[in-house]
XYZ file of C-alpha atoms in Angstrom:
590
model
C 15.914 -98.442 75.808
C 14.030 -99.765 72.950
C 16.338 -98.845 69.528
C 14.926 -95.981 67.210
C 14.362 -96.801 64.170
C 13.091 -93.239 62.867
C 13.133 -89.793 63.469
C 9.463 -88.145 64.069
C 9.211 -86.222 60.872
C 10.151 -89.031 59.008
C 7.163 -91.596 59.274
C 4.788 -91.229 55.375
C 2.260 -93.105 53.831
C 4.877 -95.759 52.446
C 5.745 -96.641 55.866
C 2.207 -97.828 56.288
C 1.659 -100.862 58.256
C 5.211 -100.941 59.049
C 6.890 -101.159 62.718
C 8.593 -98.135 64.354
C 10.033 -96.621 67.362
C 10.401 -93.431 67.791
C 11.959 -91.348 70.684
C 11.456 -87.994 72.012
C 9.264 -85.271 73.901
C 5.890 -85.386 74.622
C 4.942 -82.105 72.907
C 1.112 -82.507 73.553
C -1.019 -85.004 75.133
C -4.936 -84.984 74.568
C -6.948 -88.080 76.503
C -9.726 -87.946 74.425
C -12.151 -90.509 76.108
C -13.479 -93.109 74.528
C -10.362 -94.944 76.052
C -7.959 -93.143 73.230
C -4.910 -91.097 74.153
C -2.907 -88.829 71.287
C 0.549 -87.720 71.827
C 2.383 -85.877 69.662
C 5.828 -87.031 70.123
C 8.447 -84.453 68.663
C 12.249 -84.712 68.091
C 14.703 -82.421 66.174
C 13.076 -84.146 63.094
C 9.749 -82.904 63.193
C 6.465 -84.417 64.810
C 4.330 -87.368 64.476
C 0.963 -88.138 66.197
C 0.785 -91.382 68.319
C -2.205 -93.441 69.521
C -2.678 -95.433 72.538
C -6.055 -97.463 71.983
C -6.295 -98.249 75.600
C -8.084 -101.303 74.965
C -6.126 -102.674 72.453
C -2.280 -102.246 74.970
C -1.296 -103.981 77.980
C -2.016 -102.411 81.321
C 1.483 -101.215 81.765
C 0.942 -99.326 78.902
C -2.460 -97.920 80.059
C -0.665 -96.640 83.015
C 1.943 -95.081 81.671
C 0.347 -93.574 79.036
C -2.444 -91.881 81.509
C 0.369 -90.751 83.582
C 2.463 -88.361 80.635
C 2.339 -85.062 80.239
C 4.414 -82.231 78.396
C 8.033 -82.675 77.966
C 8.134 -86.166 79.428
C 10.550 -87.960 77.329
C 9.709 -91.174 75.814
C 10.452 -93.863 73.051
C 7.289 -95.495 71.516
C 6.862 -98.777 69.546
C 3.729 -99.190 67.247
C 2.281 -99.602 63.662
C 2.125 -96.999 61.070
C -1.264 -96.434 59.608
C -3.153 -93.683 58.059
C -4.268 -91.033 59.984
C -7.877 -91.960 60.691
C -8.943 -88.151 62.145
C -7.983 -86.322 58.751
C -4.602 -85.335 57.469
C -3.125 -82.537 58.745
C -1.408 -80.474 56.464
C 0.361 -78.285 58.703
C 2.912 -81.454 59.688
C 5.204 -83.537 56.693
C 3.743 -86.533 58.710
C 0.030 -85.524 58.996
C -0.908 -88.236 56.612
C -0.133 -90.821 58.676
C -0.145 -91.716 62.777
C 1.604 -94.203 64.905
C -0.817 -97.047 66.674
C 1.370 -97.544 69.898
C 1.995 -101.145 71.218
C 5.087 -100.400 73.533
C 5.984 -97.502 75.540
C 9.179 -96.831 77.514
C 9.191 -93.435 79.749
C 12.678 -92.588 79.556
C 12.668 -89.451 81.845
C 10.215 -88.177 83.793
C 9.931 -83.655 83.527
C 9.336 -81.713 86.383
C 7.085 -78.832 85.815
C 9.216 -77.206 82.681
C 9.708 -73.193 83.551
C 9.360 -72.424 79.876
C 7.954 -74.806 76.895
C 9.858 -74.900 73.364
C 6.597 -73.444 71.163
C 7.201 -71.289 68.629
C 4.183 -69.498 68.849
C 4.673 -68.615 73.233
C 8.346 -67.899 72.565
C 7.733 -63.694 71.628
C 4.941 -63.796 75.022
C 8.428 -65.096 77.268
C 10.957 -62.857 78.186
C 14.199 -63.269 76.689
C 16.199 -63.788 79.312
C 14.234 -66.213 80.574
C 14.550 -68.172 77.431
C 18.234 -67.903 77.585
C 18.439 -68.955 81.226
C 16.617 -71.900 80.075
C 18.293 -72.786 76.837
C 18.300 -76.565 76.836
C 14.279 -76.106 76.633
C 14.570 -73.348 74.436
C 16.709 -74.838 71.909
C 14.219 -77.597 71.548
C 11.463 -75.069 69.372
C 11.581 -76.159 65.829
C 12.641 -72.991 64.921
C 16.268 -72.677 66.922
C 16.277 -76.599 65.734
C 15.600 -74.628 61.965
C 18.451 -72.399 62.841
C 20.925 -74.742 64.454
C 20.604 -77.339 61.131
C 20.696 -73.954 58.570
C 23.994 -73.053 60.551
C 25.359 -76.441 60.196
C 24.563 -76.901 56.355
C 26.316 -73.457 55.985
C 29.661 -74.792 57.496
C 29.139 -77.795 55.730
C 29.105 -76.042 51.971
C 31.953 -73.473 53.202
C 34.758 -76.267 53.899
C 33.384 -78.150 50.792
C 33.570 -75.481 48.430
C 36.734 -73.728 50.116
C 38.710 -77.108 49.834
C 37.864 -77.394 46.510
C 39.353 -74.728 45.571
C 42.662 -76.038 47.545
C 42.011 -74.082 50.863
C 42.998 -76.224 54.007
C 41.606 -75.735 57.019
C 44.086 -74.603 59.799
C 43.774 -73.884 63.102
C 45.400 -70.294 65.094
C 46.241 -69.993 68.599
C 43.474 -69.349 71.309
C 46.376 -67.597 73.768
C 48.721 -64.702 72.452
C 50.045 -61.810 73.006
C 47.618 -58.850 73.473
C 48.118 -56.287 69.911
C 45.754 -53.329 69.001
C 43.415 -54.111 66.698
C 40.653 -51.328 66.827
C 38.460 -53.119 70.898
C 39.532 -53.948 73.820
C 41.033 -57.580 74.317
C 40.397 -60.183 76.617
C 43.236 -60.836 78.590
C 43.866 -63.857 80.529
C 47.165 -64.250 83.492
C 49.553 -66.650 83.352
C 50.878 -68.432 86.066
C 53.881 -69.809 85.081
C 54.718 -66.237 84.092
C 53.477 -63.874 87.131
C 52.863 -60.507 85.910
C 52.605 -61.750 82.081
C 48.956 -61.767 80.171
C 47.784 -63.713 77.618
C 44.811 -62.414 75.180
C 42.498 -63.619 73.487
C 42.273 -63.357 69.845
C 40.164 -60.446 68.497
C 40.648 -61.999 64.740
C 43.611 -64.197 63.709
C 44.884 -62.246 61.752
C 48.501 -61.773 62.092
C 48.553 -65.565 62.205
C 46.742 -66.012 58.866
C 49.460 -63.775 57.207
C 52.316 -65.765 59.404
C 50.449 -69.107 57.687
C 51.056 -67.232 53.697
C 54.508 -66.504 54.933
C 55.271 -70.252 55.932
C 54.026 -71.369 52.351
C 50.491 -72.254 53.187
C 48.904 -70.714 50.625
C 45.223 -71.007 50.920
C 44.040 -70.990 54.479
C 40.960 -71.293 56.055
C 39.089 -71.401 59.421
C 35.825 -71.199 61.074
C 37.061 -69.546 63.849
C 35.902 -67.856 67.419
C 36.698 -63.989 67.629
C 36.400 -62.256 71.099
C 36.603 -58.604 71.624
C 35.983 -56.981 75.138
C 33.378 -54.614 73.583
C 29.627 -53.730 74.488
C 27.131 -56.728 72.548
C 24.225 -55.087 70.594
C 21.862 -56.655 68.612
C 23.961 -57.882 65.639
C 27.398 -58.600 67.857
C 28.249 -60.171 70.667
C 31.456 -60.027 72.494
C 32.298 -63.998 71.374
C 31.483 -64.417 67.912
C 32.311 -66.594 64.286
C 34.094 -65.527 61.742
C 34.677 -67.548 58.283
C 38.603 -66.637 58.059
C 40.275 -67.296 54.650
C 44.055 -65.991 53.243
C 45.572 -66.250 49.822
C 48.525 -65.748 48.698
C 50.197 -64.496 45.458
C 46.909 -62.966 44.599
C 45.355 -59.609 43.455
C 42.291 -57.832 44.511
C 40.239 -58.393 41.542
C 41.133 -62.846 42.429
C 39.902 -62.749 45.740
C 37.330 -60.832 44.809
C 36.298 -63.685 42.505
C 36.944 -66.430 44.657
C 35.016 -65.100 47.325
C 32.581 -63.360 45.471
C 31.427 -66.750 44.023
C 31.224 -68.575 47.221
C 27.708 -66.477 48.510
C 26.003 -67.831 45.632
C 26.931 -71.458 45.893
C 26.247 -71.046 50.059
C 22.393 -69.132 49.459
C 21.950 -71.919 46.651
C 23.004 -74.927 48.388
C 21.612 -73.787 52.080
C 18.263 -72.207 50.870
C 18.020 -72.551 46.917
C 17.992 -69.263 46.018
C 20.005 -67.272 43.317
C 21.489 -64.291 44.629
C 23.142 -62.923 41.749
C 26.610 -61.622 41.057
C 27.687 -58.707 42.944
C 28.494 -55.676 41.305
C 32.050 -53.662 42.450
C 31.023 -50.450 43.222
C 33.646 -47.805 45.511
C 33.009 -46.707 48.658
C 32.946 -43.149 47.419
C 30.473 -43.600 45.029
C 28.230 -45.752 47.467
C 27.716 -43.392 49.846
C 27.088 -40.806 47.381
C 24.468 -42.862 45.853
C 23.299 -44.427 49.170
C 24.454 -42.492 51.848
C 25.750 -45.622 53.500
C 28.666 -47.833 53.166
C 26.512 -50.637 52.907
C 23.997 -49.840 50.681
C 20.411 -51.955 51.062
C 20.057 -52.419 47.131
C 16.132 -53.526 47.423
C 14.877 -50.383 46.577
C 15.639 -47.182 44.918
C 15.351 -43.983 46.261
C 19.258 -42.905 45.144
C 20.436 -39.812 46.155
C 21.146 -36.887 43.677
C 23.316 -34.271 43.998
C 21.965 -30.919 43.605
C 24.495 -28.715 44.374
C 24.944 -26.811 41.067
C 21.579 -25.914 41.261
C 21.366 -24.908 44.450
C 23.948 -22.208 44.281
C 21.601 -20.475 41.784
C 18.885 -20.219 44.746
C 18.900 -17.706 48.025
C 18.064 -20.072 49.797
C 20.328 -19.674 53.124
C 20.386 -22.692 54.081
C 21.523 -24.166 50.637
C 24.246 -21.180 50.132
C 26.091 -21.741 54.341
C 25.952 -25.340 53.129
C 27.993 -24.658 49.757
C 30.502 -22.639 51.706
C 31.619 -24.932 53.888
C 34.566 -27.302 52.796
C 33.124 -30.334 50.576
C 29.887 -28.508 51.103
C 26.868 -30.013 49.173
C 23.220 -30.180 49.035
C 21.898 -33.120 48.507
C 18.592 -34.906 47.329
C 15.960 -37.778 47.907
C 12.921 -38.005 45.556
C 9.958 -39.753 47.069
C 7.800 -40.932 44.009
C 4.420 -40.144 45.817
C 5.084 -38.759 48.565
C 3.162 -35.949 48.951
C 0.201 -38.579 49.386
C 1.534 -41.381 51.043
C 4.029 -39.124 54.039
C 1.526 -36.986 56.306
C 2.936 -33.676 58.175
C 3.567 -36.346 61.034
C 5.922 -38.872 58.884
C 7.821 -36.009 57.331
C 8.591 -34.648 60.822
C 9.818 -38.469 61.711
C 11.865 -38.282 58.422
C 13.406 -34.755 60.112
C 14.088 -36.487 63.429
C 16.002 -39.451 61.525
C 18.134 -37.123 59.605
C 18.836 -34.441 62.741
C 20.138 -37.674 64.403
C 22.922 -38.484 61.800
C 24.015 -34.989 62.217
C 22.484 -32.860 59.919
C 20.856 -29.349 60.949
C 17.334 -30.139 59.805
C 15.348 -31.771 56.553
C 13.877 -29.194 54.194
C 11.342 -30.801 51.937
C 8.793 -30.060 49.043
C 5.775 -31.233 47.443
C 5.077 -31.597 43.723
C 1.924 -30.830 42.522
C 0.037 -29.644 39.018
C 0.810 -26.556 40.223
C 4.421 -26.927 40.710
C 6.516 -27.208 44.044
C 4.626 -26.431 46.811
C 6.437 -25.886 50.947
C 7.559 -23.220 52.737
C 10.838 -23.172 50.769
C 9.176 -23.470 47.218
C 9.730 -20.271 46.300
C 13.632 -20.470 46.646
C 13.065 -23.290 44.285
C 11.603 -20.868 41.574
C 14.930 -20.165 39.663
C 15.573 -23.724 39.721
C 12.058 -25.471 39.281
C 11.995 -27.024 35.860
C 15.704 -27.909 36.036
C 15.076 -29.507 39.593
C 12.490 -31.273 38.100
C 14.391 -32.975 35.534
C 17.356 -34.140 36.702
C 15.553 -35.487 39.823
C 12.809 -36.820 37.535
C 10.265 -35.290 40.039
C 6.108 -36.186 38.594
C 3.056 -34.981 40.089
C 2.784 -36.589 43.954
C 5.827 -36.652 44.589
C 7.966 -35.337 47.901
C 11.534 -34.412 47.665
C 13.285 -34.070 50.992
C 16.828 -32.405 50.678
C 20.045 -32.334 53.176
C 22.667 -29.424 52.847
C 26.035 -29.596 54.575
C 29.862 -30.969 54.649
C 29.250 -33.982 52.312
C 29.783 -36.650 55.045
C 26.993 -34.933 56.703
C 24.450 -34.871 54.073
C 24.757 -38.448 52.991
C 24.992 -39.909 56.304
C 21.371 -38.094 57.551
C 19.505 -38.670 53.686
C 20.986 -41.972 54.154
C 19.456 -42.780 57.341
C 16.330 -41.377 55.857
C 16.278 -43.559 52.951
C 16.369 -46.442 54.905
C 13.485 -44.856 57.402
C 11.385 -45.188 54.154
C 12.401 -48.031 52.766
C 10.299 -49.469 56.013
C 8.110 -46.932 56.325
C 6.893 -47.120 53.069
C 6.744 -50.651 53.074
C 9.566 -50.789 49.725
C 11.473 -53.778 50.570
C 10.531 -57.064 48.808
C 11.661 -59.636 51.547
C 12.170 -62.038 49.095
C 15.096 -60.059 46.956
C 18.441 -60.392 47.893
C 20.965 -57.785 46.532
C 24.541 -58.200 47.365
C 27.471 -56.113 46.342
C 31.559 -55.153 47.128
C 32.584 -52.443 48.448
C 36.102 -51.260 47.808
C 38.437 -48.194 47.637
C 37.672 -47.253 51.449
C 40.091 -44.652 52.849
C 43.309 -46.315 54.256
C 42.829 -43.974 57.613
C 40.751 -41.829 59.875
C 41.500 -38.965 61.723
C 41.123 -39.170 65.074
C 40.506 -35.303 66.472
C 40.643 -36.359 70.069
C 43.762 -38.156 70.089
C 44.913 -35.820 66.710
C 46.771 -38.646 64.654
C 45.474 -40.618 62.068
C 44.011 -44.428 62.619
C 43.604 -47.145 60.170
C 40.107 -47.290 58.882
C 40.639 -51.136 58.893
C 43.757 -52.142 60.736
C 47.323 -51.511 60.129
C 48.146 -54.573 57.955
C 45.940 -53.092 54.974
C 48.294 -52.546 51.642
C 47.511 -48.878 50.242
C 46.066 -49.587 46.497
C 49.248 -49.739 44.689
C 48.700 -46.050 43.059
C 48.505 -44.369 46.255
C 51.875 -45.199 48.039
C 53.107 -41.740 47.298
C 50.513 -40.285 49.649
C 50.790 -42.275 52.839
C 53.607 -38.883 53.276
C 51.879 -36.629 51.506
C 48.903 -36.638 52.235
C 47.311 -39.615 53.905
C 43.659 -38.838 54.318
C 43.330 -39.145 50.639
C 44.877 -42.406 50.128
C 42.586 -45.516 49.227
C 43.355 -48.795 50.436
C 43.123 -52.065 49.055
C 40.029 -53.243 51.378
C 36.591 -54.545 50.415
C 33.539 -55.450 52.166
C 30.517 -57.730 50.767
C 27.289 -56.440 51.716
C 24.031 -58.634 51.363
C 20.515 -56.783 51.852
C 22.467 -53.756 53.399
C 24.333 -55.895 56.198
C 28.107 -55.831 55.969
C 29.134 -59.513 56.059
C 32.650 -59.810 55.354
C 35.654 -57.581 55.195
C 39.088 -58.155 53.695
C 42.177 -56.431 52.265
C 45.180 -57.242 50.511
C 47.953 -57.358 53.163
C 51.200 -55.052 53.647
C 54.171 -58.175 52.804
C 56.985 -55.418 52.545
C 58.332 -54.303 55.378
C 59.231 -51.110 54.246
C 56.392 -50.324 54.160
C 54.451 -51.404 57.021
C 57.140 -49.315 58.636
C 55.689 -46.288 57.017
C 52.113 -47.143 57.774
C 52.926 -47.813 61.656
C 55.090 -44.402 61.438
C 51.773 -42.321 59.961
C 50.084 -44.115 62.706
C 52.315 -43.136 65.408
C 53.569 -45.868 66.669
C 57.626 -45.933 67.367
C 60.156 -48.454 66.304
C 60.556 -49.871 69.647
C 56.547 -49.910 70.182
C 56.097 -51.519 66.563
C 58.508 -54.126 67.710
C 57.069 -55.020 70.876
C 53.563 -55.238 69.820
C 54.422 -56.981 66.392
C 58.483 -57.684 66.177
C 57.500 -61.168 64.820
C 55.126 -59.794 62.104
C 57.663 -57.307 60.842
C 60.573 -60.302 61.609
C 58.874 -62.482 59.465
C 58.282 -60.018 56.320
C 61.862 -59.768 56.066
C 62.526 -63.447 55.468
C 60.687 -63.869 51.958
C 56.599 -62.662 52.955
C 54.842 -63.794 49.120
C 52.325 -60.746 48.196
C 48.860 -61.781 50.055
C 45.002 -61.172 51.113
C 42.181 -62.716 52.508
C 38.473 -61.588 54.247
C 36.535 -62.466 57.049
C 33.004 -63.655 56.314
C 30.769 -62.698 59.720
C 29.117 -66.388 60.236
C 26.678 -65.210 62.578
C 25.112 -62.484 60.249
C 25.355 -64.359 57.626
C 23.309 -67.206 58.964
C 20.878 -63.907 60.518
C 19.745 -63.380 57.206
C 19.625 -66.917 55.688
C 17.037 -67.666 58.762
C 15.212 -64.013 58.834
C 16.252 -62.686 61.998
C 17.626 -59.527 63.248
C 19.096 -61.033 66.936
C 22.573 -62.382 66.783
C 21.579 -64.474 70.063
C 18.663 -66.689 67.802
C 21.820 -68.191 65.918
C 24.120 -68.511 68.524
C 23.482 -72.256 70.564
C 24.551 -70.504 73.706
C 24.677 -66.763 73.542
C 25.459 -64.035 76.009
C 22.848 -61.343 76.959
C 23.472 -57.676 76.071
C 25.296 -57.315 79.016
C 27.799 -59.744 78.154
C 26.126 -62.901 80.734
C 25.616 -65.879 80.046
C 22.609 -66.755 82.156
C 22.187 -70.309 82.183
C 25.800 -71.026 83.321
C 26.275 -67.715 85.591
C 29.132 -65.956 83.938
C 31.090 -64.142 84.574
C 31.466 -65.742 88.326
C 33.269 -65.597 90.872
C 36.581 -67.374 90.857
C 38.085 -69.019 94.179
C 40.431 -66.713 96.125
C 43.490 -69.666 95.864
C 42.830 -69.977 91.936
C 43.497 -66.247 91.987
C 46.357 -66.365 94.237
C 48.180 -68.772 92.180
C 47.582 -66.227 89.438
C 49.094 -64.417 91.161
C 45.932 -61.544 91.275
C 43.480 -60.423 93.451
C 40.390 -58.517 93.192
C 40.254 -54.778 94.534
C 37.395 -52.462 95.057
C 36.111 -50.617 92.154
């Protein structure tokens, strides 16, 4: 093969008259008559256009070049020279072609079943794309991707070591634990009857690592849960995995909180801003949502005081219920821009998180104007100011158990926020998340369940309540949330023993089950555990947004389908009846 000596987006004007070889894919091929072939020859690089003056090569040339068509794959020899049909401004190298002198066809393609264009790649089915992924990932936009993912790795272990992080690696086989999904588990056979899984997170390993004096860790790490894929997750997925020890919140909260700054900067040179700290209490009442898309307004306001002076019915159940509240959403404009149809789409958002319907009301000259306006009359002008309602506007309202009525005018906010078109794509708006509640009661199974997972320390004023009464007790957890996206989560860790005790006790699991699932954990907290916390940044989403996407399987090389296959390989497959007996397993009917 004849040695490259530049990539195809390379090649400019200050290469002119220079020699080159390139190598790569025919990506089109035009004989144009007139004895002159173009071929534009593309590699991960980019594109450049090359010539074959078939009067100016030798025959062997001549026939190879006539006899190339998409995909072939080639290396090319020529001079550089200004592009003589115009400069096209849609390529970095459309000021310049390549006049070819030597070609070597490297590989003859059969007929490909899908070509890597960007523009045909929404007209092809997707699993036809992904059963074909060596063509597939040769689109300059997966190339886009793949190089965006690999710059983000690159400025995570630079600016992680920096700060005295090293990079450690956790085992791929251990013992199966509950940690919220299902786990993959694998046989052994040198142990018949004994499983191995495979790691959901690793993070009883991180907090082994702070115990054994590591101090900073740090991993780029595969995660695998047994769970159903959707468009965001997949069953095999990254994580950016970091632990610290003798720390408190408000450190790691710096640390971490700096690095999304210095990644968006360095990856795609933009300033995100700091993150404001805002608890998870107050998000949702502001947001309805746990991860609050900061792009727009349209806060929530609670009207509740008011609305007890009303007879409204609706309003007045709602109060009596336990944490009972009516909520509301003003919609500057509104009444002109949401037709009868929209506001009925609004109603079907919010009836699906829960809540028993969507009153609403339109502001005019006149005052409020809807079917319920005239509950509103005792209330009007105070309505009106604290909601800061003007002439236009639509106010949309959700009444019920507070969860309730943040959850569905949540939903609807973000319904709007597309609807009405409110999102500037170019903003990014990132924030923490913290105080969540340290559990979750669980009505089917009645007993409580870590929000998070059991190695989350309660915020150091609420240890008195993990007895008394645990569904008020705030944790020591944070998320960071980017453009309404959760992309990490972290805690501070449980390093007493004591009292992860207590917290597997509230959670019902006995001394004897405690120590079989995590007697080595709990061993090892005895023996010196320093005070500790860390967070898991979700690689894949992260690199979702960088690139504009909302499919997990664009930044994934070699992703699984919703169903969990991977369709260019086959799996899952069948495994050989002797690998299975030495497993010591066998397959029976469903």
């Amino acid at each position: 093969m004849m040695k490259r000596t530049h990539m195809c987006g390379e090649l400019r004007p200050d290469h002119v008259d220079q020699t080159a070889t390139l190598a790569g894919w025919v990506n089109t091929y035009r004989d144009q008559g007139k004895g002159l072939i173009f071929v534009d020859l593309r590699d991960r690089d980019g594109l450049t256009q090359i010539v074959f003056d078939l009067e100016d090569v030798e025959p062997s040339v001549v026939e190879a070049s006539r006899a190339l068509r998409r995909e072939d794959v080639i290396a090319v020899t020529g001079i550089v020279r200004r592009r003589e049909g115009g400069v096209n401004m849609k390529l970095a190298t459309g000021e310049i072609e390549v006049m070819a002198q030597h070609l070597e066809v490297l590989n003859k393609t059969e007929t490909p079943p899908i070509l890597p264009d960007d523009y045909e790649a929404e007209k092809i089915a997707e699993e036809k794309r992904l059963q074909y992924r060596y063509i597939d990932l040769r689109r300059p936009r997966m190339q886009h991707i793949l190089r965006v993912r690999h710059r983000a790795m690159q400025v995570t272990r630079q600016y992680f070591t920096a700060r005295g992080f090293m990079e450690i690696e956790t085992p791929l086989l251990i013992k199966t634990t509950p940690e919220g999904a299902r786990d993959f588990i694998v046989p052994s056979r040198a142990y018949p009857g004994k499983w191995y899984a495979l790691p959901q997170s690793p993070q009883i390993f991180k907090q082994i690592l702070m115990i054994g004096g590591c101090d900073r860790y740090l991993q780029i790490c595969k995660c695998l849960r047994d769970e159903d894929p959707r468009a965001d997750r997949q069953a095999e997925f990254t994580q950016i995995d970091l632990e610290m020890s003798f720390v408190s919140r408000d450190e790691i909260l710096e640390v971490m909180g700096a690095f999304i700054p210095v990644l968006f900067k360095e990856v795609l040179g933009v300033d995100v801003g700091e993150a404001p700290v805002i608890p998870h209490r107050e998000a949702l009442d502001r947001w309805g949502s746990d991860k609050p898309d900061l792009r727009f307004g349209l806060e929530l306001a609670d009207i509740s005081e008011l609305a007890a002076r009303t007879e409204f019915g609706v309003f007045r159940d709602a109060l009596a219920k336990p944490d009972g509240v009516v909520k509301a959403i003003r919609v500057p404009g509104g009444a002109e821009t949401l037709s009868r149809k929209k506001i009925d789409a609004c109603d079907t958002v919010a009836r699906a998180a829960g809540a028993g319907g969507l009153p609403w009301v339109k502001y005019t000259s006149e005052g409020f104007r809807s079917g319920i306006s005239k509950f509103l009359d005792p209330i009007g002008a105070d309505l009106k100011a604290q909601l800061g309602v003007e002439a236009g506007d639509l106010v949309f309202f959700a009444a019920d158990a507070r969860p309730v009525a943040n959850a569905a005018l949540g939903e609807v906010r973000l319904h709007l926020g597309g609807e009405l078109d409110l999102v500037d794509p170019t903003l990014w708006k990132c924030l923490w998340v913290v105080d969540f509640p340290m559990f979750e009661w669980d009505s089917q199974q009645q007993r409580w369940q870590s929000s998070h997972h059991p190695f989350v320390m309660p915020r150091e004023d609420q240890f008195d309540l993990l007895e008394t009464d645990p569904g008020a007790c705030v944790s020591s957890s944070y998320d960071y949330v980017i453009n309404g996206a959760e992309c990490a989560s972290g805690s501070i860790r449980i390093h007493r023993q004591e009292i992860q005790n207590r917290v597997f006790q509230l959670l019902g699991l006995t001394e004897t089950e405690a120590r079989d699932k995590f007697g080595f954990l709990l061993e090892a907290l005895t023996y010196g555990a320093p005070p500790h916390g860390g967070i898991a940044f979700g690689l894949d989403r992260l690199i979702m947004l960088m690139v504009g996407t909302t499919n997990i399987r664009d930044v994934i090389a070699f992703p699984k389908t919703q169903t969990g296959q991977d369709l260019m390989t086959g799996a899952p497959g069948d495994a050989d009846p002797a690998q299975l007996a030495e497993l010591h397993v066998r397959n029976v009917e469903a």
